[in-house]
Tab-separated table of C-alpha atoms and ligand atoms in Angstrom:
chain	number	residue	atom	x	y	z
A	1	UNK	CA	28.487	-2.916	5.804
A	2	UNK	CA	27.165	0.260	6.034
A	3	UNK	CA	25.187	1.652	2.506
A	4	UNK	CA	26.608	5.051	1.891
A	5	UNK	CA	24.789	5.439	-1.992
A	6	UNK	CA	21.852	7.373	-2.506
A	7	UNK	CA	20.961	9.815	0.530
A	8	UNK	CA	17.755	10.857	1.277
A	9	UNK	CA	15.255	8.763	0.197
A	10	UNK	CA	11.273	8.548	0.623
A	11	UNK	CA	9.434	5.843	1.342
A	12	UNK	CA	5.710	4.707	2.146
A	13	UNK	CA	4.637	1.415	2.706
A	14	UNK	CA	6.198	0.763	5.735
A	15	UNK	CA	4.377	-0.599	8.721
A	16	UNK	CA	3.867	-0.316	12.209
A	17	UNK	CA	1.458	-1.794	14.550
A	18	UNK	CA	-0.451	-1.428	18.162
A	19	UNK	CA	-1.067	-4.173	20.430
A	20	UNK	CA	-4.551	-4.503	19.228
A	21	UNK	CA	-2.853	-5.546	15.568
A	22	UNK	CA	-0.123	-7.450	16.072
A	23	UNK	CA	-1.407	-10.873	16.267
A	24	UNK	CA	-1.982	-10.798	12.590
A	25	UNK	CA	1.457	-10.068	12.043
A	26	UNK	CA	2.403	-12.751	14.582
A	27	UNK	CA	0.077	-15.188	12.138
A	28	UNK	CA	2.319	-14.473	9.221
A	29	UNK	CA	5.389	-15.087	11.039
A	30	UNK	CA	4.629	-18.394	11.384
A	31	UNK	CA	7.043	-20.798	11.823
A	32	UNK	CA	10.531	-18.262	10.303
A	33	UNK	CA	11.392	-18.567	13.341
A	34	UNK	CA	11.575	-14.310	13.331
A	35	UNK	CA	8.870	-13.372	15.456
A	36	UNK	CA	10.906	-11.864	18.155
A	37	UNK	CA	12.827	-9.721	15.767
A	38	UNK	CA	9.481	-8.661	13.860
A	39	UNK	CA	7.474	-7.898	17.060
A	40	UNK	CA	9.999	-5.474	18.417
A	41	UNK	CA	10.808	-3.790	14.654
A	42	UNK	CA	7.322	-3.302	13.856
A	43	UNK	CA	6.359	-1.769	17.492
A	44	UNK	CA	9.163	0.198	17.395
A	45	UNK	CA	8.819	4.132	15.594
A	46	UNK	CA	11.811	5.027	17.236
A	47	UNK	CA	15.558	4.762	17.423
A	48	UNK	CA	15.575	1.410	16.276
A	49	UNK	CA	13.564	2.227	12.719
A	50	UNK	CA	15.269	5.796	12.281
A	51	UNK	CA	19.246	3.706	13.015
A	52	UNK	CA	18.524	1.597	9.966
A	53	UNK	CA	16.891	4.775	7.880
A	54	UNK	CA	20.335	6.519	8.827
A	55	UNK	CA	22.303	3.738	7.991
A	56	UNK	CA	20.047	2.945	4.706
A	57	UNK	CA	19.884	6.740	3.658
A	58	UNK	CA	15.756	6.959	3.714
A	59	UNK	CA	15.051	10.228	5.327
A	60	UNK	CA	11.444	10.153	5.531
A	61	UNK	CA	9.016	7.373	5.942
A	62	UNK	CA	4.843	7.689	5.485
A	63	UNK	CA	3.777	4.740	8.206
A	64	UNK	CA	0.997	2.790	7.976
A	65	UNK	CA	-0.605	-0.568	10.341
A	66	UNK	CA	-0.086	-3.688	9.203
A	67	UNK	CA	-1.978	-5.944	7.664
A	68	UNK	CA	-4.744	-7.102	7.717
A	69	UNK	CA	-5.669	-4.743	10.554
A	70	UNK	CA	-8.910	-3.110	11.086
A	71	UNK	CA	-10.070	-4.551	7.916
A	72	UNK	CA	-10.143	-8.206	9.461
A	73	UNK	CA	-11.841	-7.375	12.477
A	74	UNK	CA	-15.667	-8.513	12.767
A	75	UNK	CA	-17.529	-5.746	14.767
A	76	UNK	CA	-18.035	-2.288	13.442
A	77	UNK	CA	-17.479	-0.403	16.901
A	78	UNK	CA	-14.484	-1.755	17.317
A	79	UNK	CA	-13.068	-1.680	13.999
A	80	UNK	CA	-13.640	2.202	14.179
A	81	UNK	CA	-11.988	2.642	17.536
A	82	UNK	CA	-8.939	0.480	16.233
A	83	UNK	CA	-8.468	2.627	13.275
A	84	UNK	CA	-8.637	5.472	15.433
A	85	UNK	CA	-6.090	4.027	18.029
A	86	UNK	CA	-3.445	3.067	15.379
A	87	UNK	CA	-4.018	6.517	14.127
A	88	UNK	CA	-3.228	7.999	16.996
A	89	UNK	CA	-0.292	5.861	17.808
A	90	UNK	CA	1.144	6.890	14.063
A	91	UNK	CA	0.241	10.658	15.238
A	92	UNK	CA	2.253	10.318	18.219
A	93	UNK	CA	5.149	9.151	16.388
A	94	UNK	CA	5.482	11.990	13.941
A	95	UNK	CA	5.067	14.646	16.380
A	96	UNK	CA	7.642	13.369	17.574
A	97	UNK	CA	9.725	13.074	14.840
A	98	UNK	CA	8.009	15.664	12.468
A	99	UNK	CA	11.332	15.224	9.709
A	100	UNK	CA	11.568	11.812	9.512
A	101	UNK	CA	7.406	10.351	9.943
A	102	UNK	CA	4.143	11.251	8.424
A	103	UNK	CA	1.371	8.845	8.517
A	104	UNK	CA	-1.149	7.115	6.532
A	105	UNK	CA	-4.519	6.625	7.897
A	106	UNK	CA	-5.925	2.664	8.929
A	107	UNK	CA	-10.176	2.896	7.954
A	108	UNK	CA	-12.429	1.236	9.761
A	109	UNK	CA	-13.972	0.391	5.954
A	110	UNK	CA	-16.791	-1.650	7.260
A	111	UNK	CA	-18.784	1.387	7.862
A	112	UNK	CA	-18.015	4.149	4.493
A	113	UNK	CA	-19.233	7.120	6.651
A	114	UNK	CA	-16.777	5.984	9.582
A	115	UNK	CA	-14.095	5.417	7.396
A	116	UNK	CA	-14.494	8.952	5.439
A	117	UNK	CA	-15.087	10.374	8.745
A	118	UNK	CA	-11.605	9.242	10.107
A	119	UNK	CA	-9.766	9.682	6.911
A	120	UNK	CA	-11.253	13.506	7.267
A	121	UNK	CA	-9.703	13.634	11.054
A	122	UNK	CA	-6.716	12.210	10.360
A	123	UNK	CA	-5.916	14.479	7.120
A	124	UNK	CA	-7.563	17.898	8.183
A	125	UNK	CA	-6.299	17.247	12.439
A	126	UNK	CA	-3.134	15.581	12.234
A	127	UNK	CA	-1.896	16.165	8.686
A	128	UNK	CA	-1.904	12.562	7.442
A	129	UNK	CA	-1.083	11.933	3.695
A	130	UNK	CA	-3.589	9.607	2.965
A	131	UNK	CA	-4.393	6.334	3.421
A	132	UNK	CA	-3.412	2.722	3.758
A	133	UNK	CA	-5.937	0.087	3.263
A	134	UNK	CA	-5.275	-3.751	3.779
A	135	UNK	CA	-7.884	-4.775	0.609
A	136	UNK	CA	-11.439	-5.932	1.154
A	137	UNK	CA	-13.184	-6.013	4.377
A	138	UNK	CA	-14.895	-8.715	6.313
A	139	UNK	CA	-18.068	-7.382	8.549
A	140	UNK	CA	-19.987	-9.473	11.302
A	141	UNK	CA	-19.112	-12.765	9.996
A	142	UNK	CA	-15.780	-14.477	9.323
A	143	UNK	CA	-17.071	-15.384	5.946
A	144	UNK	CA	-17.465	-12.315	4.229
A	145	UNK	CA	-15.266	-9.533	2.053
A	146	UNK	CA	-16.706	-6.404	0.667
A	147	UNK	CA	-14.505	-4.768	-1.884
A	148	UNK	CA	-14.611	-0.953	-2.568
A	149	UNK	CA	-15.700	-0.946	-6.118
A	150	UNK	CA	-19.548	-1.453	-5.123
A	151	UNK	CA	-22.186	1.449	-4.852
A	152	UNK	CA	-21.764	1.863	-0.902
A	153	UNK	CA	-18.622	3.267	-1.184
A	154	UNK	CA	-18.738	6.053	-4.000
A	155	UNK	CA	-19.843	8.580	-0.885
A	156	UNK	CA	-16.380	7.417	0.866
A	157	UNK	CA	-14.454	7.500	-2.596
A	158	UNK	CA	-15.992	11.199	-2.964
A	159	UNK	CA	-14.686	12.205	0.322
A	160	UNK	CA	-11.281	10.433	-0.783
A	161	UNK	CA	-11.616	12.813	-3.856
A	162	UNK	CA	-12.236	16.186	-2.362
A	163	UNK	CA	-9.432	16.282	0.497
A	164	UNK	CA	-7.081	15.381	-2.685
A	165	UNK	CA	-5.123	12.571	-0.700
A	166	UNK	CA	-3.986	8.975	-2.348
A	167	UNK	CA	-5.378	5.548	-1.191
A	168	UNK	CA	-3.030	3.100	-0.390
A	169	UNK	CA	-4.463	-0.526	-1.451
A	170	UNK	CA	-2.181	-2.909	0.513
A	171	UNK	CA	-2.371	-6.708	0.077
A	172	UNK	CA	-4.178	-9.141	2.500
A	173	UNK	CA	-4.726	-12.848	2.680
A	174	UNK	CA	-7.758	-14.336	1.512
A	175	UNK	CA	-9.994	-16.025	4.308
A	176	UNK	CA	-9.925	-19.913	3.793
A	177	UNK	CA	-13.658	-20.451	3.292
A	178	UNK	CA	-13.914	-18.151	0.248
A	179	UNK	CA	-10.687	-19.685	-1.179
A	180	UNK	CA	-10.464	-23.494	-1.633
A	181	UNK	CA	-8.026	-23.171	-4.533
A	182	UNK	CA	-5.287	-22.996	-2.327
A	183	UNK	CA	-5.990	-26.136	-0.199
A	184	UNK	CA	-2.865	-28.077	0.868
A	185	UNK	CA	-0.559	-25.014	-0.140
A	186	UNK	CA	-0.848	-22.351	2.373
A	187	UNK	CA	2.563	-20.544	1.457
A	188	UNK	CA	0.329	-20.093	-1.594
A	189	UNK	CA	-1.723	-17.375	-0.312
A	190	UNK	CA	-0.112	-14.750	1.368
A	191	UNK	CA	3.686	-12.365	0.388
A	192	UNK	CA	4.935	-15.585	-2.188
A	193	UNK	CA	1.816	-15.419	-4.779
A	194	UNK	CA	-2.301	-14.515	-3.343
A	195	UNK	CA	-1.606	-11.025	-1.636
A	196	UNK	CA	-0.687	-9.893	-5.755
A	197	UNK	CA	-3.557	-11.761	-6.946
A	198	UNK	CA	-5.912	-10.394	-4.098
A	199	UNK	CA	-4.802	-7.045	-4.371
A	200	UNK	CA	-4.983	-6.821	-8.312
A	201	UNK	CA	-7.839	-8.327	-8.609
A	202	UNK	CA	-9.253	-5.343	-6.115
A	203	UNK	CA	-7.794	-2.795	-8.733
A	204	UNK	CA	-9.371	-4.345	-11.754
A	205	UNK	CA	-12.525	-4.583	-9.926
A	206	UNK	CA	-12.319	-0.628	-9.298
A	207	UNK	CA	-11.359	-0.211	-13.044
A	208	UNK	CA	-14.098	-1.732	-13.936
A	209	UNK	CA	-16.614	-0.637	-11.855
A	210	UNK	CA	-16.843	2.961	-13.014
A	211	UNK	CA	-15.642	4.831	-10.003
A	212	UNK	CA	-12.895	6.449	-11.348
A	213	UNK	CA	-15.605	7.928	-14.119
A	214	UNK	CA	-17.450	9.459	-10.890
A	215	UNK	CA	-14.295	10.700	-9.303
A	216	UNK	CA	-11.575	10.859	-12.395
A	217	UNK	CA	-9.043	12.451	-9.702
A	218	UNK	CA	-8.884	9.685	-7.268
A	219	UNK	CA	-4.961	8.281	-6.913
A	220	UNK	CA	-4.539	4.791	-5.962
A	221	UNK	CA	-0.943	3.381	-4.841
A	222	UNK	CA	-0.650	-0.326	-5.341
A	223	UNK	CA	3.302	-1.518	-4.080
A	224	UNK	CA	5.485	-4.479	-5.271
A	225	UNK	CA	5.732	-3.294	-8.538
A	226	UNK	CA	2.089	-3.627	-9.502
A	227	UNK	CA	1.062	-6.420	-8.092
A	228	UNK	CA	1.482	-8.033	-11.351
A	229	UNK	CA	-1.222	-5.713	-13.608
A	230	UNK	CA	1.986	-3.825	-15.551
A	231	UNK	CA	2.801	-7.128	-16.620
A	232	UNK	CA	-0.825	-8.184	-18.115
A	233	UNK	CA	-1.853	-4.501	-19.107
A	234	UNK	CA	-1.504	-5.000	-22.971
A	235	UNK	CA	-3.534	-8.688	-22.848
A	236	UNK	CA	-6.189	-7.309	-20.255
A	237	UNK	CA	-7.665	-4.685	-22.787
A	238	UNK	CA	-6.483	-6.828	-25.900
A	239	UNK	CA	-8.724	-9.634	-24.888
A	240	UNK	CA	-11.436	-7.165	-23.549
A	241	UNK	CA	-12.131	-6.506	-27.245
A	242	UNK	CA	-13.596	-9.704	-27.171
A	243	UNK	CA	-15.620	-9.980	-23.456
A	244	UNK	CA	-16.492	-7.674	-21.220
A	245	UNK	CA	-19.418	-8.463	-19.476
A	246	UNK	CA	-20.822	-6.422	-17.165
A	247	UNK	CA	-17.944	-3.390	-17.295
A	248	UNK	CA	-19.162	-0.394	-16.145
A	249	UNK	CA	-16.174	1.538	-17.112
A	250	UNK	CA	-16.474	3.804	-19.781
A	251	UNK	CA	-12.764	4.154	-21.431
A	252	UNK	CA	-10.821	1.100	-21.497
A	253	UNK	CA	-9.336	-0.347	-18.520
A	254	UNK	CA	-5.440	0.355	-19.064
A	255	UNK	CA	-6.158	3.552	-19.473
A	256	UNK	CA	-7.177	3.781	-15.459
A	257	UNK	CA	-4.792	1.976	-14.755
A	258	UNK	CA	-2.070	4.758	-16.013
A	259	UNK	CA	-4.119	7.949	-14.849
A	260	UNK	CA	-5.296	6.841	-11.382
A	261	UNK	CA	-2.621	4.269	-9.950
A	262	UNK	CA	0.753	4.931	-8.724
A	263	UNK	CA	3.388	2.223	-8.078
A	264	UNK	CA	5.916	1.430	-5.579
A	265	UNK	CA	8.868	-0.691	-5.594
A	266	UNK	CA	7.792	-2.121	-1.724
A	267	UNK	CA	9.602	-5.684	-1.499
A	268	UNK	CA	9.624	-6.505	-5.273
A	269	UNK	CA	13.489	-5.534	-6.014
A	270	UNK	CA	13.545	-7.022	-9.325
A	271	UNK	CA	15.408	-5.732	-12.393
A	272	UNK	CA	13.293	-7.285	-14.747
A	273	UNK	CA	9.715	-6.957	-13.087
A	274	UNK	CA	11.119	-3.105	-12.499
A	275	UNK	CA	11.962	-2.301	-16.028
A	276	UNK	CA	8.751	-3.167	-17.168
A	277	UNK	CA	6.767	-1.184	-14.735
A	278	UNK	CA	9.144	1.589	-15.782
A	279	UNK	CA	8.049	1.122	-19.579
A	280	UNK	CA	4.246	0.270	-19.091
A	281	UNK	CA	3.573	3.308	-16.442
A	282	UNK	CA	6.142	5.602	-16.954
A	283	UNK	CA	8.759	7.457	-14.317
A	284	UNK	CA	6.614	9.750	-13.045
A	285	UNK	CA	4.186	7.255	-11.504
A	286	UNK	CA	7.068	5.117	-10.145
A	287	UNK	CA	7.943	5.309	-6.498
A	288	UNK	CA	10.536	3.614	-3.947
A	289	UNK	CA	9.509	2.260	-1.241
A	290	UNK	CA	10.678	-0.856	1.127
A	291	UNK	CA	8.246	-2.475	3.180
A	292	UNK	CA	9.834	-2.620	6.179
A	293	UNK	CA	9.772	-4.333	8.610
A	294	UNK	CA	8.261	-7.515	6.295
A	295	UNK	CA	11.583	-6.411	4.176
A	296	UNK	CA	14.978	-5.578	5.364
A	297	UNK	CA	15.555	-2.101	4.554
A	298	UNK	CA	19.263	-2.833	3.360
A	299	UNK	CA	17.782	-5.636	0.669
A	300	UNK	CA	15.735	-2.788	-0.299
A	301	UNK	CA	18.103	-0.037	-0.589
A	302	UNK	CA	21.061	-2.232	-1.807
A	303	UNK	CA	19.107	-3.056	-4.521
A	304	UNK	CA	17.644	0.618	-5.473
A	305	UNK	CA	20.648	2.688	-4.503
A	306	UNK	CA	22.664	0.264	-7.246
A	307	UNK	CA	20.184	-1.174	-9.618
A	308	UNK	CA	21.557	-0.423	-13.554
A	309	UNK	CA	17.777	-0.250	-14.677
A	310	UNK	CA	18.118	3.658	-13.953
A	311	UNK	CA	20.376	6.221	-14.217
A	312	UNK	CA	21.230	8.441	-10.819
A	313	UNK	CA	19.079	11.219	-12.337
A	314	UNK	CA	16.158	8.871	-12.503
A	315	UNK	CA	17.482	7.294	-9.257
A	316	UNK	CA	16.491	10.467	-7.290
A	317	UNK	CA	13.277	11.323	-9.183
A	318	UNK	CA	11.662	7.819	-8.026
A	319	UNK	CA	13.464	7.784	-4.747
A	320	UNK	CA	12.507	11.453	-3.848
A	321	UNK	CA	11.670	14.158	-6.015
A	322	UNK	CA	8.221	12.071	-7.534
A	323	UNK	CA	7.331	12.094	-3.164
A	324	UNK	CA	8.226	15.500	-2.511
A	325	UNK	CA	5.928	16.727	-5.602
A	326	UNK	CA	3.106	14.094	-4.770
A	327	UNK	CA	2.690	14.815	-1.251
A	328	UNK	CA	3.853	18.160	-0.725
A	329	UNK	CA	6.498	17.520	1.361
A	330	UNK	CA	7.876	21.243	0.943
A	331	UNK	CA	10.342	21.021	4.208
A	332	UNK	CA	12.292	18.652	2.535
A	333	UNK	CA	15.237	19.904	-0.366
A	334	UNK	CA	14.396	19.203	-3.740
B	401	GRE	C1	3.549	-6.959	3.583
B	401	GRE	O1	3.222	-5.999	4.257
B	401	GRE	O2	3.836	-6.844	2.401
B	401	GRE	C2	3.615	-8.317	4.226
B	401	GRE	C3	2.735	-8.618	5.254
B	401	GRE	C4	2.805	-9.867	5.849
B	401	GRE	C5	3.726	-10.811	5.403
B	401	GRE	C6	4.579	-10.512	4.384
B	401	GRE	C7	4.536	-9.273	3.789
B	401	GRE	O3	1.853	-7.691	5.665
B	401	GRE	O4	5.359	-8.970	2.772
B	402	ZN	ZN1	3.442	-4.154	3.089
């Protein structure tokens, strides 16, 4: 049945891949038995992917590579020329459909200067919006996962801060050696439960670190409704009256939390879990977004285009208007 509600939308965690990435994706697959269908969709940046925008009224996507991408890859030197190949794929792509794409840049994070090097090409050369990260970093070894809230990156989260663009933090798996609690339950650690507790547990850790003291401008986009945090908000800072070791921010947590992250509704289309981002962060930092091709994009729109939680005037601020303000995208109608 064709979805003929709300025209026009925006959306920005949505995910492409190059040969050199899609393995990972292959990984998560598994055994759904939808690899075939995944491997072309996620490939794919054209007809296919702008049919089902047509058909699911999203005008304009922000693409990004999946997960966990350069940020699971060992060596440095190829980590950077990754990132730079997957940028250049997404490049390709929206000059060729400059309406429809833009692109958020993969970071070869193991390196800070490499990674605020490419995030400079990509935004200042090829107009990029940003970028999308796929959480902490392993470098040289297997067994290993820097997160960005530690002193080596405040020179790449000052770069981040003076071209003005948002970070994307997307979930990733943890890496079995460093994660024994989920033994015996690997559906446990990736989409169902551990890529929310991986990923929040990366924001907190930047909360608390102090970084967004240094650079109080810097915009971080977590998706699937928060990744839990809105949820815990209140009980986080109630119970940090009590411990807080080692904090190094200086204002309480939830109030980073509401000035420097932004949330998307990417493959979290709950009611419930959306009315209470709604009240915790307010509309303006609320955005749509699918997740495609992990989600369909008709589960996703079915759900936005008729969920009661808004009304159609708040409908089109977090499926358009809050994008067109936050990235500028002046070519499209308000
Ligand atoms: C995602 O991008 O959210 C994702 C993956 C892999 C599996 C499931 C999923 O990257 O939702
Ligand atoms: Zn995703």
């Amino acid at each position: 049945m064709e979805n003929t509600d709300m025209k026009g939308k925006i959306v920005f965690e949505e995910h492409m891949a190059i040969k050199e990435t899609l393995g990972n994706t292959k990984a998560f697959a598994g055994d759904s038995g939808k690899w075939e269908e995944f491997e072309r969709q996620i490939l794919d940046m054209d007809e296919e992917r702008l049919e089902l925008m047509d058909k699911n009224g999203i005008e304009f996507a922000i693409l990004s590579n999946n997960a966990p991408g350069v940020q699971g890859i060992l060596d440095t030197d190829e980590a950077i020329n990754v990132a730079r190949k997957a940028n250049d794929a997404m490049a390709e792509a929206v000059n060729k459909h400059p309406k429809r794409y833009g692109a958020f840049a993969a970071l070869p994070m193991q390196d800070p200067d490499a990674a605020s090097e490419e995030l400079t090409r990509c935004v200042k050369e090829m107009g990029f919006y940003g970028a999308m990260v796929n959480g902490f970093t392993q470098k040289d070894v297997e067994n290993s996962a820097i997160y960005y809230d530690i002193p080596e990156y405040r020179s790449f989260w000052s770069t981040v801060s003076a071209l003005d663009v948002p970070f994307y933090l997307h979930p990733r798996m943890q890496i079995e050696q460093r994660a024994p609690i989920y033994d015996g339950h690997p559906w446990l650690k990736s989409a169902p439960w551990g890529f929310a507790v991986e990923t929040s547990i990366h924001a907190l850790r930047m909360c608390g670190s102090g970084m967004f003291d240094d650079y109080p401008k810097l915009k971080i986009f977590i998706g699937h409704l928060g990744e839990h945090i809105p949820y815990d908000l209140w009980r986080i800072d109630a119970r940090m009256t009590f411990s807080r070791r080692a904090y190094r921010g200086k204002r309480p947590l939830g109030e980073y939390f509401l000035d420097n992250f932004l949330l998307t509704t990417s493959g979290n289309f709950s009611d419930p879990a959306f009315r209470c981002c709604l009240e915790v962060v307010g509309i303006d930092r609320m955005f749509f977004s699918a997740d495609y091709p992990f989600e369909n994009m008709e589960d996703a729109c079915e759900w936005f285009d008729a969920t009661s939680v808004i009304s159609e005037e708040e409908r089109t601020i977090i499926g358009r208007t809050n994008a067109i303000d936050y990235f500028n995208l002046d070519f499209l109608d308000k």
